[in-house]
Amino acid sequence: MSLVVYNTLSREKEPFVPLQPEHVRLYVCGPTVYDYVHIGNARPVVAFDVLYRLLKRRYPRVTYVRNITDIDDKIMTRAAENGETIDALTNRTAQAYQSDMGRLGALPPDVEPRATAYVGRMVALIERLINRGHAYAADGHVLFSVPSMPDYGRLSRKPRDELIAGARVEVAPYKKDPADFVLWKPSTEAQAGWPSPWGRGRPGWHIECSAMSAAHLGETFDIHAGGLDLIFPHHENEIAQSRSAFGHAIMAKYWMHNGFLNISGEKMSKSLGNFFTVHELLDQYPGEAIRLLLLSAHYRQPLDFTHEGLQAAKATLDRWYGHLRGKTVGDVSVPPTVEEALSDDLNTPQAIAAIHQLDDPAELRAGARAIGLLQHDPEAWFRWAPAGTSGPSDAEIEAAIAARQAARKAKDFKESDRIRDALKAQGVLLEDGPKGTSWKRG
Ligand code: AMP
Ligand code: ZN
């Protein structure tokens, strides 16, 4: 089944043909770590995790790089507000991010580079751009010269006046052209900084990804992905830097972008304040329910976030796990209906519809696992409870079930019924089957 992906560069679906037949190279822009990420930030992680899983099924070697941006003015501001060091803040939030993404069933990438470890490479890349006539130093800054690249703007397809309007946010006297963008900027004594040929300073955001992708994937690679808002300026500028520094016609062959997660029709974002962090949602819903919601729309379409949507996703998973419960389920390959849907530009809604049609528990599990669902033991799934739930612990429930078993054995049915009813009053439902008694919180 050949894979077809929508390439933002061509605005078309294209057959996926890797640059090297045996080794696929994928880069996804990761978060800026100054706080917990919101569930919109998790959308690219989950969508491109489905892609990573698919590529791993088909190619002998896949290298997936997802960076962590740990240099940023927001980080410096937040660390100062919290009265902690930048390192303490970024270590803590990067760890929370990795743990939360793991709970959404996202596989860890092969490499998760942190920008601060690559400043030397960024400086070298900037020097290369200067030497090749694509960048210039001015006033402690280094700027990329947009007019030095005749086909700048190919990814976003923005006309020049819009490019300038976009760049106008930082009109500065040291810019030769209003569209030029920052590769390096000076730091004050109080700000984080690194030594450089242009004085103590710090890198701009875009150069980070050019340096980290080149370090781990090479000067050109297969797929570069992220959210729609990264097309311009971030990805446009990454392309300008990498192509101008290395002299290739492409940086990445395929550019993939996910649509926004919205809330009441508006993009979820930190700045609008209309967000839920993944961390807080994981107290209320199992990770797989959040993941299923994120995959319920095609990754390029907008997706509206609601609590009802999460509850419906949890109910679907309860049903699917119910089919697996008490059964010995063998490993089988991904059912063709699911694989076919995913091969068509990661059509997860169609894959989910196909999973609904799978009656055989082994096929159901294999189909769901292709999109990172049904990863848990069904009994563990049904033991899940939201944070702060009162009521008996797992051990207390198991003990009550054992006591009920003993009462039944002694034919004391009054006592065994009393135990069952007492559990029910505490929100624990028992189900007697051929393999003994199972239970769930509900
Ligand atoms: P940021 O930390 O803002 O750079 O975002 C990290 C990733 O999340 C980027 O790939 C963004 O494009 C993506 N992203 C941010 N907000 C949303 C949203 N509301 N819906 C989908 N993706 C988003
Ligand atoms: Zn990036």
Short mmCIF file of C-alpha atoms and ligand atoms in Angstrom, two decimals:
data_model
loop_
_atom_site.label_atom_id
_atom_site.label_comp_id
_atom_site.label_asym_id
_atom_site.label_seq_id
_atom_site.Cartn_x
_atom_site.Cartn_y
_atom_site.Cartn_z
CA MET A 1 0.00 0.00 0.00
CA SER A 2 1.79 3.12 -1.09
CA LEU A 3 1.79 6.13 1.17
CA VAL A 4 0.49 9.43 -0.11
CA VAL A 5 1.02 12.66 1.83
CA TYR A 6 -0.14 16.21 1.34
CA ASN A 7 2.90 18.39 0.74
CA THR A 8 2.48 22.04 1.70
CA LEU A 9 5.25 22.91 -0.79
CA SER A 10 3.18 21.75 -3.79
CA ARG A 11 -0.25 22.12 -2.14
CA GLU A 12 -0.94 18.62 -3.43
CA LYS A 13 -1.04 15.02 -2.30
CA GLU A 14 2.11 13.27 -3.48
CA PRO A 15 3.37 9.69 -3.32
CA PHE A 16 5.91 9.39 -0.53
CA VAL A 17 9.33 8.41 -1.90
CA PRO A 18 12.16 8.84 0.60
CA LEU A 19 15.45 10.38 -0.52
CA GLN A 20 17.23 7.23 0.69
CA PRO A 21 15.15 4.09 0.11
CA GLU A 22 16.07 2.40 3.41
CA HIS A 23 16.26 5.34 5.78
CA VAL A 24 13.45 7.82 6.36
CA ARG A 25 14.29 11.09 8.13
CA LEU A 26 11.61 13.09 9.90
CA TYR A 27 11.81 16.38 11.83
CA VAL A 28 8.95 17.88 13.85
CA CYS A 29 9.24 21.27 15.54
CA GLY A 30 8.80 20.83 19.27
CA PRO A 31 7.64 23.17 22.02
CA THR A 32 9.18 26.12 23.77
CA VAL A 33 9.47 24.89 27.33
CA TYR A 34 8.41 27.51 29.84
CA ASP A 35 5.18 25.94 31.15
CA TYR A 36 2.89 22.95 30.64
CA VAL A 37 1.85 22.61 26.98
CA HIS A 38 -1.80 22.92 25.98
CA ILE A 39 -3.73 20.24 24.16
CA GLY A 40 -3.36 22.18 20.87
CA ASN A 41 0.41 21.72 21.14
CA ALA A 42 -0.20 18.00 21.52
CA ARG A 43 -1.96 17.80 18.16
CA PRO A 44 1.22 17.78 16.03
CA VAL A 45 2.84 15.35 18.49
CA VAL A 46 -0.01 12.85 18.21
CA ALA A 47 -0.66 13.31 14.47
CA PHE A 48 2.99 12.84 13.52
CA ASP A 49 3.35 9.97 15.99
CA VAL A 50 0.82 8.15 13.79
CA LEU A 51 3.08 8.94 10.82
CA TYR A 52 6.19 7.76 12.70
CA ARG A 53 4.48 4.47 13.60
CA LEU A 54 3.43 3.96 9.98
CA LEU A 55 6.92 4.71 8.63
CA LYS A 56 8.44 2.31 11.17
CA ARG A 57 6.17 -0.48 9.91
CA ARG A 58 7.36 0.07 6.35
CA TYR A 59 10.99 1.14 6.36
CA PRO A 60 14.01 -0.59 7.88
CA ARG A 61 15.24 2.62 9.48
CA VAL A 62 13.44 5.78 10.53
CA THR A 63 15.09 8.68 12.36
CA TYR A 64 12.61 10.96 14.05
CA VAL A 65 13.93 14.20 15.54
CA ARG A 66 11.72 16.47 17.63
CA ASN A 67 13.49 19.40 19.23
CA ILE A 68 12.98 21.23 22.48
CA THR A 69 13.34 25.01 22.31
CA ASP A 70 14.96 25.99 25.58
CA ILE A 71 16.23 29.44 24.55
CA ASP A 72 13.54 32.08 24.26
CA ASP A 73 12.57 35.41 25.71
CA LYS A 74 9.39 33.90 27.22
CA ILE A 75 11.61 31.42 29.06
CA MET A 76 13.84 34.19 30.44
CA THR A 77 10.82 36.21 31.57
CA ARG A 78 9.11 33.25 33.23
CA ALA A 79 12.26 32.10 35.04
CA ALA A 80 12.68 35.61 36.44
CA GLU A 81 9.00 35.73 37.52
CA ASN A 82 9.29 32.34 39.21
CA GLY A 83 12.59 33.27 40.83
CA GLU A 84 14.28 30.16 39.44
CA THR A 85 17.14 29.58 37.04
CA ILE A 86 16.48 29.07 33.32
CA ASP A 87 17.91 25.55 33.62
CA ALA A 88 15.61 24.65 36.50
CA LEU A 89 12.56 25.94 34.59
CA THR A 90 13.39 24.29 31.26
CA ASN A 91 14.42 20.97 32.85
CA ARG A 92 11.21 20.79 34.84
CA THR A 93 8.90 21.74 31.97
CA ALA A 94 10.73 19.57 29.40
CA GLN A 95 10.35 16.59 31.71
CA ALA A 96 6.66 17.29 32.26
CA TYR A 97 6.24 17.58 28.48
CA GLN A 98 7.94 14.25 27.81
CA SER A 99 5.92 12.52 30.50
CA ASP A 100 2.60 14.04 29.34
CA MET A 101 3.28 13.15 25.67
CA GLY A 102 4.15 9.60 26.79
CA ARG A 103 0.80 9.38 28.55
CA LEU A 104 -0.85 10.35 25.25
CA GLY A 105 0.79 7.24 23.79
CA ALA A 106 3.36 9.16 21.73
CA LEU A 107 6.55 7.20 21.17
CA PRO A 108 9.66 9.10 22.19
CA PRO A 109 11.47 10.45 19.12
CA ASP A 110 14.85 8.93 18.27
CA VAL A 111 16.55 12.21 19.10
CA GLU A 112 15.16 15.06 21.19
CA PRO A 113 17.80 17.81 20.88
CA ARG A 114 17.72 20.84 23.15
CA ALA A 115 18.66 24.10 21.47
CA THR A 116 21.13 25.19 24.19
CA ALA A 117 23.37 22.23 23.30
CA TYR A 118 23.66 23.42 19.66
CA VAL A 119 24.60 27.07 19.97
CA GLY A 120 28.10 26.35 18.60
CA ARG A 121 26.57 24.78 15.50
CA MET A 122 24.19 27.71 15.11
CA VAL A 123 27.13 30.14 15.22
CA ALA A 124 28.95 28.06 12.60
CA LEU A 125 25.86 28.00 10.39
CA ILE A 126 25.47 31.78 10.69
CA GLU A 127 29.16 32.28 9.77
CA ARG A 128 28.60 30.10 6.73
CA LEU A 129 25.63 32.23 5.70
CA ILE A 130 27.69 35.40 6.07
CA ASN A 131 30.54 33.89 4.02
CA ARG A 132 28.16 32.91 1.26
CA GLY A 133 26.67 36.38 1.08
CA HIS A 134 23.29 35.46 2.60
CA ALA A 135 23.65 37.24 5.92
CA TYR A 136 25.22 40.35 7.40
CA ALA A 137 26.18 41.60 10.85
CA ALA A 138 24.86 44.94 12.05
CA ASP A 139 24.74 46.45 15.51
CA GLY A 140 25.47 43.20 17.38
CA HIS A 141 22.76 41.47 15.33
CA VAL A 142 23.13 39.15 12.39
CA LEU A 143 20.36 39.22 9.80
CA PHE A 144 19.43 36.92 6.98
CA SER A 145 19.32 38.84 3.72
CA VAL A 146 16.00 37.93 2.12
CA PRO A 147 16.85 39.55 -1.28
CA SER A 148 19.87 37.19 -1.48
CA MET A 149 17.44 34.32 -2.07
CA PRO A 150 15.48 34.82 -5.30
CA ASP A 151 12.81 32.19 -4.54
CA TYR A 152 12.27 33.11 -0.88
CA GLY A 153 8.59 32.62 -0.03
CA ARG A 154 7.94 29.42 -1.98
CA LEU A 155 6.48 27.54 0.98
CA SER A 156 4.07 30.18 2.24
CA ARG A 157 3.44 31.63 -1.25
CA LYS A 158 3.11 35.05 0.26
CA PRO A 159 3.57 38.02 -2.04
CA ARG A 160 6.45 40.32 -1.11
CA ASP A 161 4.29 43.06 0.45
CA GLU A 162 2.78 40.50 2.83
CA LEU A 163 6.22 39.16 3.67
CA ILE A 164 7.27 42.65 4.61
CA ALA A 165 4.09 43.26 6.59
CA GLY A 166 4.79 39.99 8.44
CA ALA A 167 8.35 41.04 9.19
CA ARG A 168 7.34 44.61 10.15
CA VAL A 169 6.70 43.45 13.67
CA GLU A 170 10.37 44.03 14.26
CA VAL A 171 11.19 47.09 12.15
CA ALA A 172 14.72 47.94 13.07
CA PRO A 173 17.19 50.47 11.75
CA TYR A 174 19.88 47.83 11.24
CA LYS A 175 17.79 45.92 8.67
CA LYS A 176 18.88 46.46 5.06
CA ASP A 177 15.57 45.11 3.80
CA PRO A 178 12.38 45.13 5.85
CA ALA A 179 11.87 41.40 5.18
CA ASP A 180 15.30 40.44 6.60
CA PHE A 181 15.07 38.35 9.76
CA VAL A 182 17.24 37.81 12.82
CA LEU A 183 19.76 34.98 13.06
CA TRP A 184 21.57 36.31 16.13
CA LYS A 185 20.80 39.06 18.61
CA PRO A 186 22.78 40.67 21.42
CA SER A 187 22.11 39.88 25.08
CA THR A 188 22.44 42.27 27.99
CA GLU A 189 24.43 41.15 31.04
CA ALA A 190 21.23 40.09 32.73
CA GLN A 191 20.06 38.01 29.77
CA ALA A 192 21.16 34.51 28.81
CA GLY A 193 23.93 34.71 26.24
CA TRP A 194 26.76 32.91 24.51
CA PRO A 195 30.02 34.25 23.11
CA SER A 196 30.08 34.76 19.33
CA PRO A 197 32.09 36.63 16.69
CA TRP A 198 29.41 39.35 16.94
CA GLY A 199 29.62 39.70 20.70
CA ARG A 200 27.72 38.01 23.51
CA GLY A 201 24.22 37.14 22.38
CA ARG A 202 21.69 34.44 21.60
CA PRO A 203 20.31 32.79 18.47
CA GLY A 204 17.02 33.62 16.79
CA TRP A 205 14.36 30.90 16.87
CA HIS A 206 14.51 29.80 13.21
CA ILE A 207 18.25 29.07 13.13
CA GLU A 208 17.80 26.55 15.97
CA CYS A 209 15.85 24.13 13.80
CA SER A 210 18.18 24.53 10.80
CA ALA A 211 21.16 23.64 13.03
CA MET A 212 19.51 20.76 14.90
CA SER A 213 17.98 19.14 11.81
CA ALA A 214 21.31 19.33 9.93
CA ALA A 215 23.14 17.84 12.93
CA HIS A 216 20.90 14.78 13.10
CA LEU A 217 19.33 14.35 9.68
CA GLY A 218 21.79 15.95 7.28
CA GLU A 219 21.61 18.92 4.92
CA THR A 220 18.48 17.54 3.22
CA PHE A 221 15.93 15.11 4.63
CA ASP A 222 12.48 13.69 3.92
CA ILE A 223 9.75 15.22 6.05
CA HIS A 224 9.53 18.39 8.08
CA ALA A 225 6.34 18.91 10.06
CA GLY A 226 4.59 21.14 12.57
CA GLY A 227 1.46 23.18 13.04
CA LEU A 228 -0.05 25.41 10.37
CA ASP A 229 1.11 28.56 12.16
CA LEU A 230 4.74 27.55 11.57
CA ILE A 231 4.55 27.81 7.75
CA PHE A 232 5.33 31.50 7.98
CA PRO A 233 7.69 32.76 9.18
CA HIS A 234 9.31 29.80 10.96
CA HIS A 235 9.46 27.17 8.22
CA GLU A 236 9.93 29.68 5.42
CA ASN A 237 12.96 31.01 7.26
CA GLU A 238 14.31 27.56 8.11
CA ILE A 239 14.23 26.78 4.38
CA ALA A 240 15.96 30.06 3.52
CA GLN A 241 18.75 29.38 6.05
CA SER A 242 19.34 25.71 5.26
CA ARG A 243 19.17 26.02 1.49
CA SER A 244 21.36 29.12 1.41
CA ALA A 245 23.93 27.61 3.79
CA PHE A 246 24.16 24.21 2.13
CA GLY A 247 23.37 25.10 -1.47
CA HIS A 248 20.63 22.53 -2.09
CA ALA A 249 17.36 23.02 -3.94
CA ILE A 250 15.40 21.71 -0.93
CA MET A 251 15.73 21.50 2.82
CA ALA A 252 13.06 18.83 3.25
CA LYS A 253 11.24 17.04 0.44
CA TYR A 254 7.82 17.02 2.13
CA TRP A 255 6.36 19.67 4.42
CA MET A 256 3.38 18.57 6.51
CA HIS A 257 1.24 20.87 8.66
CA ASN A 258 -1.55 20.12 11.08
CA GLY A 259 -4.62 22.29 11.44
CA PHE A 260 -5.56 24.05 14.64
CA LEU A 261 -7.26 22.71 17.67
CA ASN A 262 -9.98 25.26 18.36
CA ILE A 263 -12.12 26.06 21.32
CA SER A 264 -15.51 27.62 20.51
CA GLY A 265 -14.24 28.21 16.97
CA GLU A 266 -11.09 30.06 18.05
CA LYS A 267 -7.50 28.78 17.95
CA MET A 268 -6.45 27.48 21.34
CA SER A 269 -3.44 29.50 22.41
CA LYS A 270 -1.51 30.59 25.45
CA SER A 271 -1.84 34.24 24.50
CA LEU A 272 -5.65 34.13 24.22
CA GLY A 273 -5.85 32.28 27.53
CA ASN A 274 -8.43 29.84 26.10
CA PHE A 275 -6.45 26.70 26.78
CA PHE A 276 -6.39 23.47 28.75
CA THR A 277 -3.03 21.96 29.54
CA VAL A 278 -2.51 18.30 28.72
CA HIS A 279 -1.30 17.92 32.28
CA GLU A 280 -4.59 19.04 33.83
CA LEU A 281 -6.72 17.07 31.34
CA LEU A 282 -4.81 13.90 32.22
CA ASP A 283 -6.24 14.20 35.74
CA GLN A 284 -9.73 13.96 34.32
CA TYR A 285 -9.40 11.67 31.33
CA PRO A 286 -7.22 8.70 30.40
CA GLY A 287 -4.46 9.61 27.92
CA GLU A 288 -5.93 7.40 25.21
CA ALA A 289 -9.25 9.28 25.35
CA ILE A 290 -7.39 12.56 24.70
CA ARG A 291 -5.45 10.87 21.91
CA LEU A 292 -8.60 9.45 20.29
CA LEU A 293 -10.21 12.90 20.34
CA LEU A 294 -7.13 14.39 18.66
CA LEU A 295 -7.25 11.73 15.95
CA SER A 296 -11.00 11.95 15.40
CA ALA A 297 -10.56 14.69 12.77
CA HIS A 298 -8.15 14.56 9.85
CA TYR A 299 -4.89 16.23 10.94
CA ARG A 300 -5.19 19.02 8.35
CA GLN A 301 -8.74 19.92 9.38
CA PRO A 302 -9.63 22.16 12.29
CA LEU A 303 -10.76 20.25 15.37
CA ASP A 304 -13.03 21.67 18.03
CA PHE A 305 -12.14 20.79 21.59
CA THR A 306 -15.01 19.95 23.96
CA HIS A 307 -15.35 17.95 27.15
CA GLU A 308 -18.27 16.12 25.51
CA GLY A 309 -15.85 15.05 22.76
CA LEU A 310 -13.48 13.65 25.38
CA GLN A 311 -16.29 11.83 27.16
CA ALA A 312 -17.42 10.30 23.86
CA ALA A 313 -13.85 9.21 23.13
CA LYS A 314 -13.64 7.57 26.54
CA ALA A 315 -16.95 5.76 25.93
CA THR A 316 -15.63 4.44 22.58
CA LEU A 317 -12.50 3.13 24.27
CA ASP A 318 -14.57 1.54 27.07
CA ARG A 319 -16.44 -0.35 24.36
CA TRP A 320 -13.28 -1.40 22.53
CA TYR A 321 -11.51 -2.49 25.73
CA GLY A 322 -14.72 -4.34 26.66
CA HIS A 323 -14.28 -6.48 23.53
CA LEU A 324 -10.76 -7.44 24.59
CA ARG A 325 -11.64 -8.14 28.18
CA GLY A 326 -11.10 -11.69 29.43
CA LYS A 327 -9.85 -12.86 26.04
CA THR A 328 -6.45 -14.11 24.99
CA VAL A 329 -5.55 -11.80 22.14
CA GLY A 330 -2.75 -12.76 19.76
CA ASP A 331 -0.67 -10.41 17.66
CA VAL A 332 -1.77 -9.97 14.05
CA SER A 333 -0.76 -7.45 11.42
CA VAL A 334 -2.62 -4.18 10.92
CA PRO A 335 -5.90 -4.88 9.11
CA PRO A 336 -5.76 -3.63 5.49
CA THR A 337 -8.78 -1.32 5.89
CA VAL A 338 -6.94 0.58 8.62
CA GLU A 339 -3.60 0.60 6.81
CA GLU A 340 -5.29 1.83 3.64
CA ALA A 341 -6.94 4.74 5.43
CA LEU A 342 -3.66 5.79 7.05
CA SER A 343 -1.81 5.48 3.74
CA ASP A 344 -4.05 8.18 2.34
CA ASP A 345 -2.41 11.18 4.01
CA LEU A 346 -3.04 9.80 7.52
CA ASN A 347 -6.81 9.62 7.24
CA THR A 348 -7.42 8.83 10.90
CA PRO A 349 -11.23 9.41 10.90
CA GLN A 350 -11.49 6.76 8.20
CA ALA A 351 -9.11 4.49 10.11
CA ILE A 352 -11.27 4.88 13.22
CA ALA A 353 -14.40 4.04 11.20
CA ALA A 354 -12.58 0.93 9.94
CA ILE A 355 -11.57 -0.03 13.51
CA HIS A 356 -15.26 0.15 14.52
CA GLN A 357 -15.95 -2.55 11.92
CA LEU A 358 -13.42 -5.03 13.37
CA ASP A 359 -15.14 -7.80 15.34
CA ASP A 360 -12.18 -10.05 15.92
CA PRO A 361 -10.44 -8.91 19.14
CA ALA A 362 -6.96 -9.49 17.68
CA GLU A 363 -7.75 -7.41 14.62
CA LEU A 364 -9.42 -4.74 16.71
CA ARG A 365 -6.35 -4.42 18.88
CA ALA A 366 -3.91 -4.44 15.93
CA GLY A 367 -5.97 -1.81 14.09
CA ALA A 368 -6.20 0.42 17.15
CA ARG A 369 -2.52 0.00 17.98
CA ALA A 370 -1.60 1.29 14.52
CA ILE A 371 -2.85 4.67 15.76
CA GLY A 372 -1.43 4.17 19.26
CA LEU A 373 -4.65 3.08 21.01
CA LEU A 374 -5.58 -0.06 23.02
CA GLN A 375 -2.01 -0.17 24.35
CA HIS A 376 -3.09 -1.09 27.87
CA ASP A 377 -4.20 -4.23 29.60
CA PRO A 378 -8.04 -4.05 29.58
CA GLU A 379 -8.26 -4.68 33.33
CA ALA A 380 -5.92 -1.75 33.98
CA TRP A 381 -8.05 0.42 31.68
CA PHE A 382 -11.19 -0.29 33.69
CA ARG A 383 -9.43 0.38 36.98
CA TRP A 384 -8.67 3.97 35.88
CA ALA A 385 -10.27 6.75 37.96
CA PRO A 386 -10.00 10.53 37.71
CA ALA A 387 -7.57 12.24 40.09
CA GLY A 388 -9.04 12.92 43.51
CA THR A 389 -11.63 10.12 43.26
CA SER A 390 -12.56 8.88 46.69
CA GLY A 391 -13.59 5.30 47.22
CA PRO A 392 -11.85 2.00 47.68
CA SER A 393 -8.32 1.41 46.38
CA ASP A 394 -7.53 -1.35 43.88
CA ALA A 395 -6.26 -3.53 46.75
CA GLU A 396 -9.42 -2.95 48.81
CA ILE A 397 -11.57 -3.88 45.82
CA GLU A 398 -9.55 -7.03 45.17
CA ALA A 399 -9.87 -7.96 48.85
CA ALA A 400 -13.64 -7.41 48.76
CA ILE A 401 -13.92 -9.57 45.64
CA ALA A 402 -11.92 -12.34 47.38
CA ALA A 403 -14.22 -12.11 50.42
CA ARG A 404 -17.25 -12.31 48.13
CA GLN A 405 -15.75 -15.35 46.45
CA ALA A 406 -15.25 -17.04 49.81
CA ALA A 407 -18.86 -16.22 50.82
CA ARG A 408 -20.13 -17.74 47.59
CA LYS A 409 -18.05 -20.84 48.13
CA ALA A 410 -19.59 -21.16 51.59
CA LYS A 411 -23.01 -20.65 49.94
CA ASP A 412 -23.53 -17.47 52.00
CA PHE A 413 -25.24 -15.65 49.12
CA LYS A 414 -26.66 -12.99 51.38
CA GLU A 415 -23.12 -11.96 52.30
CA SER A 416 -21.82 -12.20 48.71
CA ASP A 417 -24.68 -10.00 47.47
CA ARG A 418 -24.07 -7.53 50.28
CA ILE A 419 -20.42 -7.19 49.22
CA ARG A 420 -21.38 -6.70 45.58
CA ASP A 421 -23.98 -4.05 46.46
CA ALA A 422 -21.57 -2.27 48.79
CA LEU A 423 -19.01 -2.05 45.97
CA LYS A 424 -21.68 -0.83 43.58
CA ALA A 425 -22.62 1.93 46.00
CA GLN A 426 -18.95 3.00 45.85
CA GLY A 427 -18.96 3.09 42.05
CA VAL A 428 -17.35 -0.29 41.43
CA LEU A 429 -19.14 -2.71 39.14
CA LEU A 430 -18.46 -6.46 39.20
CA GLU A 431 -18.84 -8.76 36.25
CA ASP A 432 -18.72 -12.54 36.70
CA GLY A 433 -17.27 -14.44 33.76
CA PRO A 434 -15.80 -17.84 32.97
CA LYS A 435 -12.35 -16.60 34.08
CA GLY A 436 -13.55 -15.23 37.42
CA THR A 437 -14.77 -11.82 38.45
CA SER A 438 -13.60 -8.66 36.75
CA TRP A 439 -14.42 -5.12 37.84
CA LYS A 440 -14.51 -1.58 36.66
CA ARG A 441 -14.92 1.87 38.06
CA GLY A 442 -17.72 3.65 36.39
P1 AMP B 1 4.73 26.52 20.12
O1 AMP B 1 5.29 26.07 21.45
O2 AMP B 1 3.75 27.63 20.21
O3 AMP B 1 5.83 26.77 19.12
O4 AMP B 1 3.89 25.30 19.54
C1 AMP B 1 4.38 23.98 19.43
C2 AMP B 1 3.64 23.27 18.33
O5 AMP B 1 2.21 23.28 18.57
C3 AMP B 1 3.80 23.92 16.95
O6 AMP B 1 3.92 22.88 15.99
C4 AMP B 1 2.51 24.70 16.76
O7 AMP B 1 2.21 24.87 15.39
C5 AMP B 1 1.52 23.78 17.42
N1 AMP B 1 0.28 24.45 17.87
C6 AMP B 1 0.18 25.56 18.67
N2 AMP B 1 -1.12 25.86 18.91
C7 AMP B 1 -1.87 24.94 18.25
C8 AMP B 1 -3.29 24.71 18.12
N3 AMP B 1 -4.20 25.47 18.74
N4 AMP B 1 -3.69 23.66 17.37
C9 AMP B 1 -2.79 22.86 16.76
N5 AMP B 1 -1.45 23.02 16.85
C10 AMP B 1 -0.98 24.05 17.58
ZN ZN B 2 11.34 24.49 13.87
#
